[in-house]
Each structure stands twice: as C-alpha cells, then as structure tokens.
Amino acid sequence: MKITVLLTALLSASLAFAGPPAPKATGIEGEGYVWNAQEGEKIEALQLEGDVTRGEEAYEICGACHLPSGAGRPDGTFPQLAGQHTTVLIKQMADIRAGLRDNPTMYPFAVTLVDPQELADVSAYIESLCIPTDHGKYEGADVSIQIAKGREMYEKDCMECHGKNGEGDKEKFYPVIAGQHYKYLLRQMTEIRDGHRRNANPDMVKVIKPYNDDQLVAISAYQASLKMPGSMCSAKK
C-alpha cells in the first residue's frame, strides 16, 4: 500500500515538473505582502487538527528527500524536518505553494498535498518525529573557536526568538533549529541576509543584515551544535 502511494505521489510530482512553474507572488519587500498574513490556506490549515496517521501516509513522498526519519541530508541539500513546529511547517509549505518562497525543487511535491487538511496532517506527523542526534555539523579545524564566536552572537541576537536550546517558538512561527544541518543553516541565513529568501521574517533580516560571511559561518556552527532536551532521539548505542 505504502509503495503504491509513493509511486503515485512521485508520478504526480513528475507531472508537476512538466506543468507550469511555481507562481511568484510579491515577496517580503513588496507592497501588500505581510510576512505572516492571517489569511489563505495557511490560516485554514492552522485551525484544523492534524491527524498523525493520515500524515504518515502523506509524508511518503517527502521521505524520498527528507528521509523517512525526517533527518534530511547532512550536506544541507534537504533540511532536517523531524520535530519541527506544525506552525512553521504549514507556513513554509503554504508560502511555497503560493509563490512567496522560491523553492523549485520542493514546489512540485508541495502541490501534491490536496487541501489544508492534508497540510495539517503531514505537519502533525513531522512534528511527532524525534530530532535525530546525528546531523551535519561544522567540521573545520577551528571548530571550537567558531562555536565560541557563534555562541556569543547567538546569545546576543538569536536566543530571544529561537530559545536557549534552539527550540524556537511554535506560537510565533519561530522554527526549531536544534539538530539542523550546518550547511543548510549557513545557506538559509546567507539567502536571508542577501534578500533571496522572500518570505523571511523582517526582524531576522534586520538582525543578520550586518553579518559578514565569517560571522555567518560561526553562528551556523554554533546553531548546528545545539540539542533540544526532550525532543532529540535516543542516542545510538
């Protein structure tokens, strides 16, 4: 049954690739766009109770890239999703579907979710997954120095929103970053700083706009070292 669902979803995604490109709605700096507007399918999905069992089936297509565990890829091509807040997941998927976030790789898969209920279901399932303890970390020779530098910046500029342990804030749509891959963190923060992540929180844009590349490396190295108590998977024996 699961194999049939996955093959059907992959076929649908292939057809989506052959169809029209993702829409391109006005981004964060455009007139009329509000970072977290209270309208559209996002709001409808947020008001629904997600079903973890149905969400597991809907996640089949996601697991091809993000892995069945939700661990993503250590090289940063696909982020760790496991344990992420449903609010964050719903917003990001809805923004991709609406053309507010540019992600041509994700778009054909995101549009296979048929309605707000399915958005809620798959998000509930992903949030239920424990965060893997093994993920991509900064591996430079100066790792301890970079982490120390990053910690200082994180505690000054990031901890208020993302929390002491990278747990984020579900009610405010601030994502979990504990357990996230270093290379993915670095890529996303670089895109936000440089204005390429069009659905970014404008407050975060202001915070990291002054950061140079070396500072982004350091703060990404520290963030990737964080572990969230109670939500991480049990360490492998």
C-alpha positions as protocol buffer text, in pm:
chain_id: "A"
residue {
  index: 1
  type: MET
  ca { x: 0 y: 0 z: 0 }
}
residue {
  index: 2
  type: LYS
  ca { x: 275 y: 243 z: 101 }
}
residue {
  index: 3
  type: ILE
  ca { x: 475 y: 164 z: -214 }
}
residue {
  index: 4
  type: THR
  ca { x: 168 y: 231 z: -428 }
}
residue {
  index: 5
  type: VAL
  ca { x: 108 y: 563 z: -254 }
}
residue {
  index: 6
  type: LEU
  ca { x: 472 y: 664 z: -301 }
}
residue {
  index: 7
  type: LEU
  ca { x: 478 y: 571 z: -670 }
}
residue {
  index: 8
  type: THR
  ca { x: 154 y: 759 z: -728 }
}
residue {
  index: 9
  type: ALA
  ca { x: 290 y: 1065 z: -548 }
}
residue {
  index: 10
  type: LEU
  ca { x: 616 y: 1055 z: -741 }
}
residue {
  index: 11
  type: LEU
  ca { x: 424 y: 1029 z: -1069 }
}
residue {
  index: 12
  type: SER
  ca { x: 216 y: 1330 z: -966 }
}
residue {
  index: 13
  type: ALA
  ca { x: 535 y: 1519 z: -885 }
}
residue {
  index: 14
  type: SER
  ca { x: 680 y: 1433 z: -1225 }
}
residue {
  index: 15
  type: LEU
  ca { x: 370 y: 1572 z: -1391 }
}
residue {
  index: 16
  type: ALA
  ca { x: 401 y: 1885 z: -1175 }
}
residue {
  index: 17
  type: PHE
  ca { x: 756 y: 1935 z: -1303 }
}
residue {
  index: 18
  type: ALA
  ca { x: 622 y: 1924 z: -1658 }
}
residue {
  index: 19
  type: GLY
  ca { x: 346 y: 2172 z: -1579 }
}
residue {
  index: 20
  type: PRO
  ca { x: 356 y: 2545 z: -1525 }
}
residue {
  index: 21
  type: PRO
  ca { x: 627 y: 2687 z: -1300 }
}
residue {
  index: 22
  type: ALA
  ca { x: 561 y: 2790 z: -941 }
}
residue {
  index: 23
  type: PRO
  ca { x: 376 y: 3119 z: -902 }
}
residue {
  index: 24
  type: LYS
  ca { x: 581 y: 3419 z: -795 }
}
residue {
  index: 25
  type: ALA
  ca { x: 387 y: 3636 z: -554 }
}
residue {
  index: 26
  type: THR
  ca { x: 524 y: 3961 z: -415 }
}
residue {
  index: 27
  type: GLY
  ca { x: 789 y: 3892 z: -154 }
}
residue {
  index: 28
  type: ILE
  ca { x: 888 y: 4046 z: 173 }
}
residue {
  index: 29
  type: GLU
  ca { x: 994 y: 4383 z: 36 }
}
residue {
  index: 30
  type: GLY
  ca { x: 698 y: 4421 z: -199 }
}
residue {
  index: 31
  type: GLU
  ca { x: 391 y: 4630 z: -134 }
}
residue {
  index: 32
  type: GLY
  ca { x: 93 y: 4446 z: 7 }
}
residue {
  index: 33
  type: TYR
  ca { x: 287 y: 4147 z: 139 }
}
residue {
  index: 34
  type: VAL
  ca { x: 282 y: 4083 z: 512 }
}
residue {
  index: 35
  type: TRP
  ca { x: 534 y: 3830 z: 647 }
}
residue {
  index: 36
  type: ASN
  ca { x: 271 y: 3630 z: 832 }
}
residue {
  index: 37
  type: ALA
  ca { x: -63 y: 3747 z: 695 }
}
residue {
  index: 38
  type: GLN
  ca { x: -368 y: 3598 z: 865 }
}
residue {
  index: 39
  type: GLU
  ca { x: -538 y: 3472 z: 552 }
}
residue {
  index: 40
  type: GLY
  ca { x: -534 y: 3199 z: 288 }
}
residue {
  index: 41
  type: GLU
  ca { x: -498 y: 2821 z: 317 }
}
residue {
  index: 42
  type: LYS
  ca { x: -229 y: 2863 z: 583 }
}
residue {
  index: 43
  type: ILE
  ca { x: -481 y: 3001 z: 831 }
}
residue {
  index: 44
  type: GLU
  ca { x: -734 y: 2733 z: 744 }
}
residue {
  index: 45
  type: ALA
  ca { x: -474 y: 2459 z: 797 }
}
residue {
  index: 46
  type: LEU
  ca { x: -363 y: 2609 z: 1128 }
}
residue {
  index: 47
  type: GLN
  ca { x: -721 y: 2592 z: 1256 }
}
residue {
  index: 48
  type: LEU
  ca { x: -752 y: 2222 z: 1176 }
}
residue {
  index: 49
  type: GLU
  ca { x: -643 y: 1933 z: 1395 }
}
residue {
  index: 50
  type: GLY
  ca { x: -381 y: 1731 z: 1212 }
}
residue {
  index: 51
  type: ASP
  ca { x: -413 y: 1353 z: 1205 }
}
residue {
  index: 52
  type: VAL
  ca { x: -75 y: 1184 z: 1258 }
}
residue {
  index: 53
  type: THR
  ca { x: -183 y: 855 z: 1096 }
}
residue {
  index: 54
  type: ARG
  ca { x: -305 y: 1023 z: 778 }
}
residue {
  index: 55
  type: GLY
  ca { x: 0 y: 1249 z: 791 }
}
residue {
  index: 56
  type: GLU
  ca { x: 235 y: 950 z: 790 }
}
residue {
  index: 57
  type: GLU
  ca { x: 84 y: 834 z: 460 }
}
residue {
  index: 58
  type: ALA
  ca { x: 102 y: 1184 z: 311 }
}
residue {
  index: 59
  type: TYR
  ca { x: 467 y: 1207 z: 421 }
}
residue {
  index: 60
  type: GLU
  ca { x: 565 y: 914 z: 196 }
}
residue {
  index: 61
  type: ILE
  ca { x: 654 y: 1148 z: -89 }
}
residue {
  index: 62
  type: CYS
  ca { x: 852 y: 1378 z: 145 }
}
residue {
  index: 63
  type: GLY
  ca { x: 1064 y: 1091 z: 275 }
}
residue {
  index: 64
  type: ALA
  ca { x: 1231 y: 1045 z: -62 }
}
residue {
  index: 65
  type: CYS
  ca { x: 1431 y: 1363 z: 0 }
}
residue {
  index: 66
  type: HIS
  ca { x: 1397 y: 1430 z: 374 }
}
residue {
  index: 67
  type: LEU
  ca { x: 1428 y: 1058 z: 461 }
}
residue {
  index: 68
  type: PRO
  ca { x: 1163 y: 852 z: 641 }
}
residue {
  index: 69
  type: SER
  ca { x: 1307 y: 969 z: 974 }
}
residue {
  index: 70
  type: GLY
  ca { x: 1277 y: 1335 z: 875 }
}
residue {
  index: 71
  type: ALA
  ca { x: 1653 y: 1372 z: 922 }
}
residue {
  index: 72
  type: GLY
  ca { x: 1720 y: 1540 z: 588 }
}
residue {
  index: 73
  type: ARG
  ca { x: 2069 y: 1534 z: 439 }
}
residue {
  index: 74
  type: PRO
  ca { x: 2391 y: 1626 z: 623 }
}
residue {
  index: 75
  type: ASP
  ca { x: 2519 y: 1806 z: 312 }
}
residue {
  index: 76
  type: GLY
  ca { x: 2241 y: 2061 z: 361 }
}
residue {
  index: 77
  type: THR
  ca { x: 2057 y: 1992 z: 35 }
}
residue {
  index: 78
  type: PHE
  ca { x: 1746 y: 1893 z: 231 }
}
residue {
  index: 79
  type: PRO
  ca { x: 1679 y: 2017 z: 585 }
}
residue {
  index: 80
  type: GLN
  ca { x: 1603 y: 1818 z: 894 }
}
residue {
  index: 81
  type: LEU
  ca { x: 1225 y: 1836 z: 941 }
}
residue {
  index: 82
  type: ALA
  ca { x: 1167 y: 1599 z: 1233 }
}
residue {
  index: 83
  type: GLY
  ca { x: 1026 y: 1772 z: 1540 }
}
residue {
  index: 84
  type: GLN
  ca { x: 962 y: 2100 z: 1362 }
}
residue {
  index: 85
  type: HIS
  ca { x: 664 y: 2304 z: 1482 }
}
residue {
  index: 86
  type: THR
  ca { x: 344 y: 2248 z: 1283 }
}
residue {
  index: 87
  type: THR
  ca { x: 300 y: 2624 z: 1254 }
}
residue {
  index: 88
  type: VAL
  ca { x: 638 y: 2661 z: 1083 }
}
residue {
  index: 89
  type: LEU
  ca { x: 582 y: 2364 z: 852 }
}
residue {
  index: 90
  type: ILE
  ca { x: 237 y: 2483 z: 747 }
}
residue {
  index: 91
  type: LYS
  ca { x: 356 y: 2838 z: 683 }
}
residue {
  index: 92
  type: GLN
  ca { x: 656 y: 2730 z: 477 }
}
residue {
  index: 93
  type: MET
  ca { x: 460 y: 2481 z: 265 }
}
residue {
  index: 94
  type: ALA
  ca { x: 178 y: 2730 z: 212 }
}
residue {
  index: 95
  type: ASP
  ca { x: 427 y: 3002 z: 116 }
}
residue {
  index: 96
  type: ILE
  ca { x: 596 y: 2772 z: -136 }
}
residue {
  index: 97
  type: ARG
  ca { x: 258 y: 2676 z: -283 }
}
residue {
  index: 98
  type: ALA
  ca { x: 156 y: 3042 z: -303 }
}
residue {
  index: 99
  type: GLY
  ca { x: 482 y: 3158 z: -463 }
}
residue {
  index: 100
  type: LEU
  ca { x: 602 y: 3356 z: -161 }
}
residue {
  index: 101
  type: ARG
  ca { x: 908 y: 3137 z: -108 }
}
residue {
  index: 102
  type: ASP
  ca { x: 1122 y: 3028 z: -401 }
}
residue {
  index: 103
  type: ASN
  ca { x: 1192 y: 2656 z: -388 }
}
residue {
  index: 104
  type: PRO
  ca { x: 1163 y: 2497 z: -735 }
}
residue {
  index: 105
  type: THR
  ca { x: 1274 y: 2158 z: -600 }
}
residue {
  index: 106
  type: MET
  ca { x: 1008 y: 2149 z: -329 }
}
residue {
  index: 107
  type: TYR
  ca { x: 723 y: 2311 z: -522 }
}
residue {
  index: 108
  type: PRO
  ca { x: 615 y: 2007 z: -731 }
}
residue {
  index: 109
  type: PHE
  ca { x: 596 y: 1797 z: -414 }
}
residue {
  index: 110
  type: ALA
  ca { x: 424 y: 2064 z: -204 }
}
residue {
  index: 111
  type: VAL
  ca { x: 143 y: 2097 z: -456 }
}
residue {
  index: 112
  type: THR
  ca { x: 61 y: 1724 z: -430 }
}
residue {
  index: 113
  type: LEU
  ca { x: -94 y: 1797 z: -89 }
}
residue {
  index: 114
  type: VAL
  ca { x: -455 y: 1836 z: -187 }
}
residue {
  index: 115
  type: ASP
  ca { x: -602 y: 2070 z: 74 }
}
residue {
  index: 116
  type: PRO
  ca { x: -546 y: 2248 z: 409 }
}
residue {
  index: 117
  type: GLN
  ca { x: -639 y: 1931 z: 600 }
}
residue {
  index: 118
  type: GLU
  ca { x: -356 y: 1741 z: 434 }
}
residue {
  index: 119
  type: LEU
  ca { x: -118 y: 2027 z: 517 }
}
residue {
  index: 120
  type: ALA
  ca { x: -224 y: 1994 z: 880 }
}
residue {
  index: 121
  type: ASP
  ca { x: -195 y: 1614 z: 874 }
}
residue {
  index: 122
  type: VAL
  ca { x: 157 y: 1590 z: 732 }
}
residue {
  index: 123
  type: SER
  ca { x: 277 y: 1870 z: 961 }
}
residue {
  index: 124
  type: ALA
  ca { x: 138 y: 1689 z: 1266 }
}
residue {
  index: 125
  type: TYR
  ca { x: 323 y: 1373 z: 1165 }
}
residue {
  index: 126
  type: ILE
  ca { x: 654 y: 1553 z: 1109 }
}
residue {
  index: 127
  type: GLU
  ca { x: 626 y: 1734 z: 1443 }
}
residue {
  index: 128
  type: SER
  ca { x: 574 y: 1397 z: 1616 }
}
residue {
  index: 129
  type: LEU
  ca { x: 912 y: 1265 z: 1497 }
}
residue {
  index: 130
  type: CYS
  ca { x: 1209 y: 1287 z: 1732 }
}
residue {
  index: 131
  type: ILE
  ca { x: 1502 y: 1500 z: 1619 }
}
residue {
  index: 132
  type: PRO
  ca { x: 1798 y: 1282 z: 1511 }
}
residue {
  index: 133
  type: THR
  ca { x: 2114 y: 1328 z: 1718 }
}
residue {
  index: 134
  type: ASP
  ca { x: 2338 y: 1273 z: 1416 }
}
residue {
  index: 135
  type: HIS
  ca { x: 2338 y: 1558 z: 1165 }
}
residue {
  index: 136
  type: GLY
  ca { x: 2572 y: 1773 z: 961 }
}
residue {
  index: 137
  type: LYS
  ca { x: 2798 y: 1988 z: 1181 }
}
residue {
  index: 138
  type: TYR
  ca { x: 3078 y: 2236 z: 1115 }
}
residue {
  index: 139
  type: GLU
  ca { x: 3396 y: 2034 z: 1066 }
}
residue {
  index: 140
  type: GLY
  ca { x: 3671 y: 2294 z: 1024 }
}
residue {
  index: 141
  type: ALA
  ca { x: 3999 y: 2268 z: 1212 }
}
residue {
  index: 142
  type: ASP
  ca { x: 3893 y: 2570 z: 1420 }
}
residue {
  index: 143
  type: VAL
  ca { x: 3560 y: 2419 z: 1527 }
}
residue {
  index: 144
  type: SER
  ca { x: 3587 y: 2514 z: 1896 }
}
residue {
  index: 145
  type: ILE
  ca { x: 3680 y: 2873 z: 1809 }
}
residue {
  index: 146
  type: GLN
  ca { x: 3395 y: 2909 z: 1562 }
}
residue {
  index: 147
  type: ILE
  ca { x: 3140 y: 2763 z: 1804 }
}
residue {
  index: 148
  type: ALA
  ca { x: 3257 y: 3001 z: 2077 }
}
residue {
  index: 149
  type: LYS
  ca { x: 3224 y: 3300 z: 1843 }
}
residue {
  index: 150
  type: GLY
  ca { x: 2886 y: 3178 z: 1725 }
}
residue {
  index: 151
  type: ARG
  ca { x: 2757 y: 3128 z: 2076 }
}
residue {
  index: 152
  type: GLU
  ca { x: 2834 y: 3489 z: 2165 }
}
residue {
  index: 153
  type: MET
  ca { x: 2641 y: 3616 z: 1862 }
}
residue {
  index: 154
  type: TYR
  ca { x: 2358 y: 3368 z: 1913 }
}
residue {
  index: 155
  type: GLU
  ca { x: 2303 y: 3467 z: 2274 }
}
residue {
  index: 156
  type: LYS
  ca { x: 2308 y: 3834 z: 2177 }
}
residue {
  index: 157
  type: ASP
  ca { x: 2091 y: 3827 z: 1864 }
}
residue {
  index: 158
  type: CYS
  ca { x: 1909 y: 3494 z: 1825 }
}
residue {
  index: 159
  type: MET
  ca { x: 1828 y: 3338 z: 2161 }
}
residue {
  index: 160
  type: GLU
  ca { x: 1532 y: 3564 z: 2235 }
}
residue {
  index: 161
  type: CYS
  ca { x: 1341 y: 3415 z: 1941 }
}
residue {
  index: 162
  type: HIS
  ca { x: 1494 y: 3071 z: 1887 }
}
residue {
  index: 163
  type: GLY
  ca { x: 1545 y: 2985 z: 2254 }
}
residue {
  index: 164
  type: LYS
  ca { x: 1842 y: 2875 z: 2462 }
}
residue {
  index: 165
  type: ASN
  ca { x: 1849 y: 2529 z: 2307 }
}
residue {
  index: 166
  type: GLY
  ca { x: 1726 y: 2616 z: 1958 }
}
residue {
  index: 167
  type: GLU
  ca { x: 1369 y: 2510 z: 2039 }
}
residue {
  index: 168
  type: GLY
  ca { x: 1206 y: 2804 z: 1862 }
}
residue {
  index: 169
  type: ASP
  ca { x: 855 y: 2928 z: 1945 }
}
residue {
  index: 170
  type: LYS
  ca { x: 554 y: 2748 z: 1799 }
}
residue {
  index: 171
  type: GLU
  ca { x: 309 y: 3030 z: 1866 }
}
residue {
  index: 172
  type: LYS
  ca { x: 528 y: 3289 z: 1697 }
}
residue {
  index: 173
  type: PHE
  ca { x: 628 y: 3069 z: 1399 }
}
residue {
  index: 174
  type: TYR
  ca { x: 996 y: 3068 z: 1503 }
}
residue {
  index: 175
  type: PRO
  ca { x: 1147 y: 2738 z: 1387 }
}
residue {
  index: 176
  type: VAL
  ca { x: 1330 y: 2470 z: 1579 }
}
residue {
  index: 177
  type: ILE
  ca { x: 1695 y: 2492 z: 1475 }
}
residue {
  index: 178
  type: ALA
  ca { x: 1834 y: 2232 z: 1716 }
}
residue {
  index: 179
  type: GLY
  ca { x: 1961 y: 1937 z: 1515 }
}
residue {
  index: 180
  type: GLN
  ca { x: 1958 y: 2129 z: 1189 }
}
residue {
  index: 181
  type: HIS
  ca { x: 2241 y: 2072 z: 942 }
}
residue {
  index: 182
  type: TYR
  ca { x: 2522 y: 2326 z: 945 }
}
residue {
  index: 183
  type: LYS
  ca { x: 2533 y: 2369 z: 569 }
}
residue {
  index: 184
  type: TYR
  ca { x: 2158 y: 2421 z: 548 }
}
residue {
  index: 185
  type: LEU
  ca { x: 2166 y: 2681 z: 825 }
}
residue {
  index: 186
  type: LEU
  ca { x: 2451 y: 2865 z: 655 }
}
residue {
  index: 187
  type: ARG
  ca { x: 2275 y: 2862 z: 318 }
}
residue {
  index: 188
  type: GLN
  ca { x: 1945 y: 2987 z: 456 }
}
residue {
  index: 189
  type: MET
  ca { x: 2099 y: 3267 z: 661 }
}
residue {
  index: 190
  type: THR
  ca { x: 2307 y: 3376 z: 365 }
}
residue {
  index: 191
  type: GLU
  ca { x: 1994 y: 3386 z: 148 }
}
residue {
  index: 192
  type: ILE
  ca { x: 1804 y: 3582 z: 413 }
}
residue {
  index: 193
  type: ARG
  ca { x: 2090 y: 3830 z: 455 }
}
residue {
  index: 194
  type: ASP
  ca { x: 2122 y: 3878 z: 80 }
}
residue {
  index: 195
  type: GLY
  ca { x: 1747 y: 3921 z: 23 }
}
residue {
  index: 196
  type: HIS
  ca { x: 1686 y: 3591 z: -159 }
}
residue {
  index: 197
  type: ARG
  ca { x: 1453 y: 3432 z: 100 }
}
residue {
  index: 198
  type: ARG
  ca { x: 1145 y: 3636 z: 14 }
}
residue {
  index: 199
  type: ASN
  ca { x: 923 y: 3508 z: 295 }
}
residue {
  index: 200
  type: ALA
  ca { x: 1175 y: 3572 z: 573 }
}
residue {
  index: 201
  type: ASN
  ca { x: 1079 y: 3742 z: 897 }
}
residue {
  index: 202
  type: PRO
  ca { x: 1177 y: 4110 z: 851 }
}
residue {
  index: 203
  type: ASP
  ca { x: 1305 y: 4120 z: 1210 }
}
residue {
  index: 204
  type: MET
  ca { x: 1554 y: 3845 z: 1130 }
}
residue {
  index: 205
  type: VAL
  ca { x: 1660 y: 4021 z: 812 }
}
residue {
  index: 206
  type: LYS
  ca { x: 1750 y: 4327 z: 1018 }
}
residue {
  index: 207
  type: VAL
  ca { x: 1945 y: 4120 z: 1271 }
}
residue {
  index: 208
  type: ILE
  ca { x: 2170 y: 3937 z: 1026 }
}
residue {
  index: 209
  type: LYS
  ca { x: 2198 y: 4202 z: 755 }
}
residue {
  index: 210
  type: PRO
  ca { x: 2524 y: 4336 z: 906 }
}
residue {
  index: 211
  type: TYR
  ca { x: 2683 y: 3990 z: 941 }
}
residue {
  index: 212
  type: ASN
  ca { x: 2978 y: 3912 z: 714 }
}
residue {
  index: 213
  type: ASP
  ca { x: 3043 y: 3564 z: 573 }
}
residue {
  index: 214
  type: ASP
  ca { x: 3280 y: 3466 z: 856 }
}
residue {
  index: 215
  type: GLN
  ca { x: 3021 y: 3561 z: 1116 }
}
residue {
  index: 216
  type: LEU
  ca { x: 2755 y: 3355 z: 940 }
}
residue {
  index: 217
  type: VAL
  ca { x: 2989 y: 3055 z: 945 }
}
residue {
  index: 218
  type: ALA
  ca { x: 3044 y: 3094 z: 1320 }
}
residue {
  index: 219
  type: ILE
  ca { x: 2681 y: 3136 z: 1415 }
}
residue {
  index: 220
  type: SER
  ca { x: 2576 y: 2846 z: 1190 }
}
residue {
  index: 221
  type: ALA
  ca { x: 2844 y: 2629 z: 1353 }
}
residue {
  index: 222
  type: TYR
  ca { x: 2704 y: 2708 z: 1697 }
}
residue {
  index: 223
  type: GLN
  ca { x: 2341 y: 2658 z: 1597 }
}
residue {
  index: 224
  type: ALA
  ca { x: 2425 y: 2319 z: 1447 }
}
residue {
  index: 225
  type: SER
  ca { x: 2575 y: 2215 z: 1782 }
}
residue {
  index: 226
  type: LEU
  ca { x: 2250 y: 2269 z: 1975 }
}
residue {
  index: 227
  type: LYS
  ca { x: 2043 y: 1985 z: 2118 }
}
residue {
  index: 228
  type: MET
  ca { x: 1687 y: 2029 z: 2240 }
}
residue {
  index: 229
  type: PRO
  ca { x: 1609 y: 1848 z: 2569 }
}
residue {
  index: 230
  type: GLY
  ca { x: 1320 y: 1606 z: 2546 }
}
residue {
  index: 231
  type: SER
  ca { x: 1280 y: 1620 z: 2170 }
}
residue {
  index: 232
  type: MET
  ca { x: 1603 y: 1459 z: 2047 }
}
residue {
  index: 233
  type: CYS
  ca { x: 1605 y: 1091 z: 1954 }
}
residue {
  index: 234
  type: SER
  ca { x: 1779 y: 850 z: 2191 }
}
residue {
  index: 235
  type: ALA
  ca { x: 2149 y: 826 z: 2120 }
}
residue {
  index: 236
  type: LYS
  ca { x: 2253 y: 518 z: 1923 }
}
residue {
  index: 237
  type: LYS
  ca { x: 2431 y: 253 z: 2132 }
}
